[in-house]
Amino acid sequence: MPPKFDPNEVKIIIVRAVGGEIGATSTLAPKVGPLGLNAKKIGEDILKVSKDWKGIRITVKLIVKNRVATAEIVPTTTSLVIRALKETPRDRKKTKNIKHIPRTFCIGTSSPTIS
């Protein structure tokens, strides 16, 4: 018999997803299913949080407390660099092997400068 469910316990789940898109429920279900959460609803929550990161792979941190999940974005270095380049969103199914516009970053500034 499994242990009793503690409603005050906080669980943290880390998931990689594409920003601005509803992820596959088949990848979310094994992670959130044992906690009694609906994978489709979690996917919609990730979509709402990641609209600014459209087309970029991001890391999402799900905090589950009392069977309620809240999603927040954990920015990684690669996603921040791609976002700083301000490239147009691409269709992952049609566009493959893209070349990024070469730019260099000045140390201490957050905006890229063209070299």
Coordinates of C-alpha atoms in Angstrom, one line a residue:
M1 CA 0.0 0.0 0.0
P2 CA 1.5 3.4 -1.0
P3 CA 2.2 6.0 1.7
K4 CA -0.5 8.6 2.5
F5 CA -0.6 11.8 0.5
D6 CA 0.7 14.8 2.6
P7 CA -1.2 17.9 1.3
N8 CA 1.4 20.3 2.7
E9 CA 4.4 18.6 1.0
V10 CA 5.9 20.6 -1.8
K11 CA 7.2 18.7 -4.8
I12 CA 9.4 20.3 -7.5
I13 CA 9.4 18.9 -11.0
I14 CA 11.8 20.2 -13.7
V15 CA 10.6 19.9 -17.4
R16 CA 12.2 21.0 -20.7
A17 CA 9.6 22.5 -23.1
V18 CA 9.3 24.6 -26.2
G19 CA 8.1 28.1 -25.3
G20 CA 4.7 29.2 -26.6
E21 CA 3.6 25.7 -27.5
I22 CA 1.6 23.0 -25.7
G23 CA 3.9 20.2 -25.0
A24 CA 3.1 16.5 -25.6
T25 CA 1.0 15.2 -22.8
S26 CA 2.7 11.8 -23.2
T27 CA 5.9 13.3 -21.8
L28 CA 4.2 15.2 -19.0
A29 CA 1.9 12.3 -17.8
P30 CA 4.6 10.1 -16.3
K31 CA 5.9 13.0 -14.2
V32 CA 2.7 14.6 -13.0
G33 CA 0.4 11.6 -13.1
P34 CA 1.5 10.0 -9.8
L35 CA 0.8 13.3 -8.1
G36 CA -2.8 13.2 -9.2
L37 CA -2.5 16.1 -11.7
N38 CA -3.9 16.4 -15.2
A39 CA -1.1 16.5 -17.8
K40 CA -3.2 18.5 -20.3
K41 CA -3.9 21.2 -17.7
I42 CA -0.2 21.4 -16.8
G43 CA 0.7 21.8 -20.5
E44 CA -1.7 24.7 -20.8
D45 CA -0.2 26.4 -17.7
I46 CA 3.3 26.0 -19.3
L47 CA 1.9 27.6 -22.4
K48 CA 0.6 30.7 -20.5
V49 CA 3.9 31.2 -18.7
S50 CA 6.1 30.7 -21.7
K51 CA 4.4 33.0 -24.3
D52 CA 7.4 35.4 -24.3
W53 CA 9.8 32.6 -25.1
K54 CA 8.0 31.4 -28.3
G55 CA 10.0 28.8 -30.3
I56 CA 12.9 28.6 -27.8
R57 CA 13.5 25.5 -25.6
I58 CA 13.3 26.5 -22.0
T59 CA 13.4 24.8 -18.6
V60 CA 10.2 25.0 -16.6
K61 CA 10.0 24.4 -12.9
L62 CA 6.7 23.0 -11.6
I63 CA 6.0 23.6 -7.9
V64 CA 3.2 21.2 -6.7
K65 CA 1.6 21.9 -3.4
N66 CA -1.8 20.5 -2.3
R67 CA -2.4 19.1 -5.9
V68 CA -2.1 22.6 -7.4
A69 CA 0.8 23.2 -9.8
T70 CA 2.4 26.6 -10.5
A71 CA 4.8 26.9 -13.3
E72 CA 7.8 29.2 -13.5
I73 CA 10.6 29.6 -16.1
V74 CA 14.2 28.9 -15.1
P75 CA 16.2 30.7 -17.8
T76 CA 19.3 28.8 -19.1
T77 CA 22.2 30.4 -20.8
T78 CA 21.4 29.2 -24.2
S79 CA 17.8 30.3 -24.1
L80 CA 18.9 33.8 -22.9
V81 CA 21.5 34.1 -25.7
I82 CA 19.0 33.1 -28.4
R83 CA 16.4 35.5 -26.9
A84 CA 19.0 38.3 -26.8
L85 CA 19.7 37.8 -30.5
K86 CA 16.1 38.7 -31.2
E87 CA 15.7 36.2 -34.0
T88 CA 12.3 35.6 -35.5
P89 CA 10.4 32.5 -34.2
R90 CA 10.8 29.5 -36.5
D91 CA 8.7 26.5 -37.3
R92 CA 10.6 23.5 -35.8
K93 CA 9.1 21.0 -38.2
K94 CA 10.0 23.0 -41.4
T95 CA 13.2 24.8 -40.6
K96 CA 16.2 22.7 -39.7
N97 CA 19.9 23.4 -39.1
I98 CA 19.5 27.2 -38.8
K99 CA 22.5 29.5 -38.7
H100 CA 22.3 32.2 -36.1
I101 CA 23.3 35.8 -36.9
P102 CA 26.9 36.2 -35.6
R103 CA 27.0 38.9 -32.9
T104 CA 29.3 39.6 -30.0
F105 CA 28.3 40.7 -26.5
C106 CA 29.9 43.5 -24.6
I107 CA 30.8 42.5 -21.1
G108 CA 28.5 44.3 -18.6
T109 CA 25.7 45.1 -21.0
S110 CA 22.6 43.1 -21.8
S111 CA 22.2 44.1 -25.4
P112 CA 24.2 42.5 -28.2
T113 CA 26.4 44.6 -30.5
I114 CA 27.0 43.7 -34.1
S115 CA 30.6 42.8 -34.9

